[in-house]
mmCIF file of C-alpha atoms in Angstrom:
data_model
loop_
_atom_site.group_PDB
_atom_site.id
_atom_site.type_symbol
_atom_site.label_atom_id
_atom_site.label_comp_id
_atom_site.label_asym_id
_atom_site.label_seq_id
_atom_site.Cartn_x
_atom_site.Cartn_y
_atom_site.Cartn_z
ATOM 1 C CA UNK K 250 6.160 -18.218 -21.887
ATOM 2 C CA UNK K 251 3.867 -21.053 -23.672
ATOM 3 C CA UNK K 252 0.864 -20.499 -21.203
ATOM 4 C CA UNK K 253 0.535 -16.581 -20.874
ATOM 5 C CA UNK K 254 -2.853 -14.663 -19.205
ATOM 6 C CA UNK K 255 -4.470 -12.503 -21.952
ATOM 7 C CA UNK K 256 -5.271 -9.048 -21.044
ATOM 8 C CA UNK K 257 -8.454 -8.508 -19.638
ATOM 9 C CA UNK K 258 -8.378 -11.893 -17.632
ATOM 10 C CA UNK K 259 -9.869 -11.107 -14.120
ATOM 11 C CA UNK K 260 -9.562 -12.746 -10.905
ATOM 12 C CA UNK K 261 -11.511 -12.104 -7.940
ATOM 13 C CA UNK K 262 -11.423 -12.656 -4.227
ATOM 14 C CA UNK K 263 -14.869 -12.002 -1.662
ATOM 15 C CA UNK K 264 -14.530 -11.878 1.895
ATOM 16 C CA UNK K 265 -17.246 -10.752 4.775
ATOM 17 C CA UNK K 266 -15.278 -8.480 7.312
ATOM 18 C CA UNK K 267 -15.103 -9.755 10.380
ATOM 19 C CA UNK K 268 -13.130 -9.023 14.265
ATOM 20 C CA UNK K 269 -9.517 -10.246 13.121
ATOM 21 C CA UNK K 270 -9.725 -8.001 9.697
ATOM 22 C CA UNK K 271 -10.612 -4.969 12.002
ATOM 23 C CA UNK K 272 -7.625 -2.341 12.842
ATOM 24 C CA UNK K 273 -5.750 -3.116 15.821
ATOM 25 C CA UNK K 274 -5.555 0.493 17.375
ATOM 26 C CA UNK K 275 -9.661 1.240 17.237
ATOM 27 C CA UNK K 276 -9.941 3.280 21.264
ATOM 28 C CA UNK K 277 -11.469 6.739 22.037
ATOM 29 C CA UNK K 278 -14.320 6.592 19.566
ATOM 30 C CA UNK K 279 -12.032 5.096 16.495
ATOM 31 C CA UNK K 280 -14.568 2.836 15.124
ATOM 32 C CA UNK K 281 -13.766 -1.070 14.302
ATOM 33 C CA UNK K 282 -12.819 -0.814 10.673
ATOM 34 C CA UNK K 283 -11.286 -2.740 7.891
ATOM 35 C CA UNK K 284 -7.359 -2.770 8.579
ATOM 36 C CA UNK K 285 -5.281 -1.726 5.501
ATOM 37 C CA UNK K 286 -3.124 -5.299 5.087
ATOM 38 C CA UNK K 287 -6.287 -7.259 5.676
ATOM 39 C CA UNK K 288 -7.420 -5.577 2.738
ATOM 40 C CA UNK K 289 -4.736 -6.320 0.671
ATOM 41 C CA UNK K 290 -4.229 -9.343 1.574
ATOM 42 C CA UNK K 291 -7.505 -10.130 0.217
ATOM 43 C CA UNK K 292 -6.305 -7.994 -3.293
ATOM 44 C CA UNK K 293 -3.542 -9.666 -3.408
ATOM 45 C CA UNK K 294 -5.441 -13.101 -3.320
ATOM 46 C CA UNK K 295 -7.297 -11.638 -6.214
ATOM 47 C CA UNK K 296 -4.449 -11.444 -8.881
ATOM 48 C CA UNK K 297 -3.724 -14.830 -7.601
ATOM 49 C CA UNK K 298 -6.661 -16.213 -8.570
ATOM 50 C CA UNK K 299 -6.096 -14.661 -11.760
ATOM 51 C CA UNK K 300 -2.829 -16.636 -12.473
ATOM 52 C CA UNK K 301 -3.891 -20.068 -11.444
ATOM 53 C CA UNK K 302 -4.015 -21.383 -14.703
ATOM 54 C CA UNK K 303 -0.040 -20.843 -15.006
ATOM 55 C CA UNK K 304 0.308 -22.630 -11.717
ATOM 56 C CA UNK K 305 1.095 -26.091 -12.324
ATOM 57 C CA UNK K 306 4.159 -28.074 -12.770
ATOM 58 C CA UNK K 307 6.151 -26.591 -10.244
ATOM 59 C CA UNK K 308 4.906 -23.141 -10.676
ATOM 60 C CA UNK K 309 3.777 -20.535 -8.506
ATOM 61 C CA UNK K 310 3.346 -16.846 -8.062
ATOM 62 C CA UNK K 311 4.838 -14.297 -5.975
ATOM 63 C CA UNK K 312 4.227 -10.349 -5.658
ATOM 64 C CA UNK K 313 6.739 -8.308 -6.703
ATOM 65 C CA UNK K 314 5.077 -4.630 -7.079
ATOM 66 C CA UNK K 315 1.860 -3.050 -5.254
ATOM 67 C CA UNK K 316 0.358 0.493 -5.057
ATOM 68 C CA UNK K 317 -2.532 0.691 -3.595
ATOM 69 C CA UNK K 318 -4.963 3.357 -2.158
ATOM 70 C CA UNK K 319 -7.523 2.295 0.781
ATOM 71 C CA UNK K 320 -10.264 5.417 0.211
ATOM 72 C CA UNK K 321 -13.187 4.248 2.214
ATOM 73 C CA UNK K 322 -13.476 2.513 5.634
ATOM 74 C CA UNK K 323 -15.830 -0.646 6.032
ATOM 75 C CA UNK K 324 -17.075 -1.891 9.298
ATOM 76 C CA UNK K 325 -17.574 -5.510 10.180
ATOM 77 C CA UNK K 326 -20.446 -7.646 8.801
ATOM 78 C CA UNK K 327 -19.706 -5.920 5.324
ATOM 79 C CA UNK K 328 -18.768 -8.361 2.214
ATOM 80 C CA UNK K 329 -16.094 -6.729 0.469
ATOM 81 C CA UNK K 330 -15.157 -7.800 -3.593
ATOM 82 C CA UNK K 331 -11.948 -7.680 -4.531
ATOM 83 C CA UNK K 332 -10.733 -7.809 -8.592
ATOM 84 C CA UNK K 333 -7.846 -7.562 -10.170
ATOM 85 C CA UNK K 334 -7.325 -7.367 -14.308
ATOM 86 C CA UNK K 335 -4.632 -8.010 -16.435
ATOM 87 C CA UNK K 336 -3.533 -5.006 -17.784
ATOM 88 C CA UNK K 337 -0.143 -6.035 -19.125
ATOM 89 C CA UNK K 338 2.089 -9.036 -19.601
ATOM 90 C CA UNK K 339 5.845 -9.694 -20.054
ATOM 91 C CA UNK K 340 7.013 -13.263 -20.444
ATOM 92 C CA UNK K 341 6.692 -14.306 -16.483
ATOM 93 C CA UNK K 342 6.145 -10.718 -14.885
ATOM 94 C CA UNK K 343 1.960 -10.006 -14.821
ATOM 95 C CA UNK K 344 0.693 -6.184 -14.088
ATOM 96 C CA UNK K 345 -2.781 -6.194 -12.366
ATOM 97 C CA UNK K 346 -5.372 -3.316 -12.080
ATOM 98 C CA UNK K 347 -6.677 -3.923 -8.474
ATOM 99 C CA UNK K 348 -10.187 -2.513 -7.171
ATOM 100 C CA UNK K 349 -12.412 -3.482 -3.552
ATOM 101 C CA UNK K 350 -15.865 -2.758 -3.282
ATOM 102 C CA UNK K 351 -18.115 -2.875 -0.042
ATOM 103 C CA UNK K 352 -21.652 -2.581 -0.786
ATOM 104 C CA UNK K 353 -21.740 1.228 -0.754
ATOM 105 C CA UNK K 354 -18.947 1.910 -2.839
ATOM 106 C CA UNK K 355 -15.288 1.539 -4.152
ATOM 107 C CA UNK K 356 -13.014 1.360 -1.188
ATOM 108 C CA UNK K 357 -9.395 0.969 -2.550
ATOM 109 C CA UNK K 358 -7.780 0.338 -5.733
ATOM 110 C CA UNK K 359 -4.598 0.575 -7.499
ATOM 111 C CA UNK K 360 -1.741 -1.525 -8.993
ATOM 112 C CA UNK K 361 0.133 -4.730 -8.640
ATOM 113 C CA UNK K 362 2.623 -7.127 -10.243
ATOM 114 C CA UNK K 363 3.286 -10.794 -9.858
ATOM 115 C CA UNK K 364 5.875 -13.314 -11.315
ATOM 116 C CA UNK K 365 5.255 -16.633 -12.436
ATOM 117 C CA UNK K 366 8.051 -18.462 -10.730
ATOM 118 C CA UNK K 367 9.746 -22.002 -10.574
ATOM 119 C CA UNK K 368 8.916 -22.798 -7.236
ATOM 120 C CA UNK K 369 11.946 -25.359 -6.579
ATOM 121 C CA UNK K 370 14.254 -22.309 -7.834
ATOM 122 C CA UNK K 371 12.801 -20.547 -5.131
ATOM 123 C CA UNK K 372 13.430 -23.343 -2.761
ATOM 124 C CA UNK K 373 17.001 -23.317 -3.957
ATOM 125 C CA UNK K 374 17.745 -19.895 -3.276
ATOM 126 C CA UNK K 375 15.706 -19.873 -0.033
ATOM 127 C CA UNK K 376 18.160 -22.504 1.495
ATOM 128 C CA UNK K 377 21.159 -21.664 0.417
ATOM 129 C CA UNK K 378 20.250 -18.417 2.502
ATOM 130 C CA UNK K 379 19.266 -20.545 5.949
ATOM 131 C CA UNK K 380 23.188 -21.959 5.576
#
């Protein structure tokens, strides 16, 4: 791969909680907290942000591994910062080191890959499963 992320490169993604992030099953004194795939949505968007230098010219990324562990809850109103680094690279496939943080302290953190990826490929394979 001519362009190639060099380990260490971070991205990051910051978002400010708010009602549609919250868990959808907060009743009988549950409080309203930041819902797991809200979260890593938002980590996710991270280790995109990482790879958009590679995404031009028909390129684009996809996930293709994630391992995460949510430790701490966050209410609404919070900011939460989410960063992934580089930790390793092979040709297309990019492995991430993901971490949130809420004011107070780390909330989640883990792994994830992504692959650069030819995004009319994609498109190719995509139809040809729609018939």
């Amino acid at each position: 791969m001519k362009d190639q992320l060099k380990i260490g490169t971070i991205g990051e993604e910051r978002f400010v909680v708010t009602e549609r992030h919250l868990i959808d099953f907060a009743h009988d004194g549950m409080p309203e907290i930041l819902s797991t795939p809200s979260l890593i949505w938002f980590m996710e968007h991270a280790a995109i942000n990482a790879m958009l230098p590679l995404c031009h010219s028909g390129k684009s990324t996809v996930g293709v591994g994630l391992n995460v562990e949510h430790l701490a809850a966050t209410p609404a109103g919070l900011e939460v910062v989410c960063r992934a680094r580089v930790i390793y690279v092979d040709g297309p496939l990019v492995s991430f080191q993901i971490e949130a943080h809420d004011p107070y302290e780390l909330i989640a953190r883990g792994t994830h890959k992504r692959r650069l990826i030819d995004v009319a490929r994609l498109a190719k394979r995509v139809n040809a499963k729609q018939g």
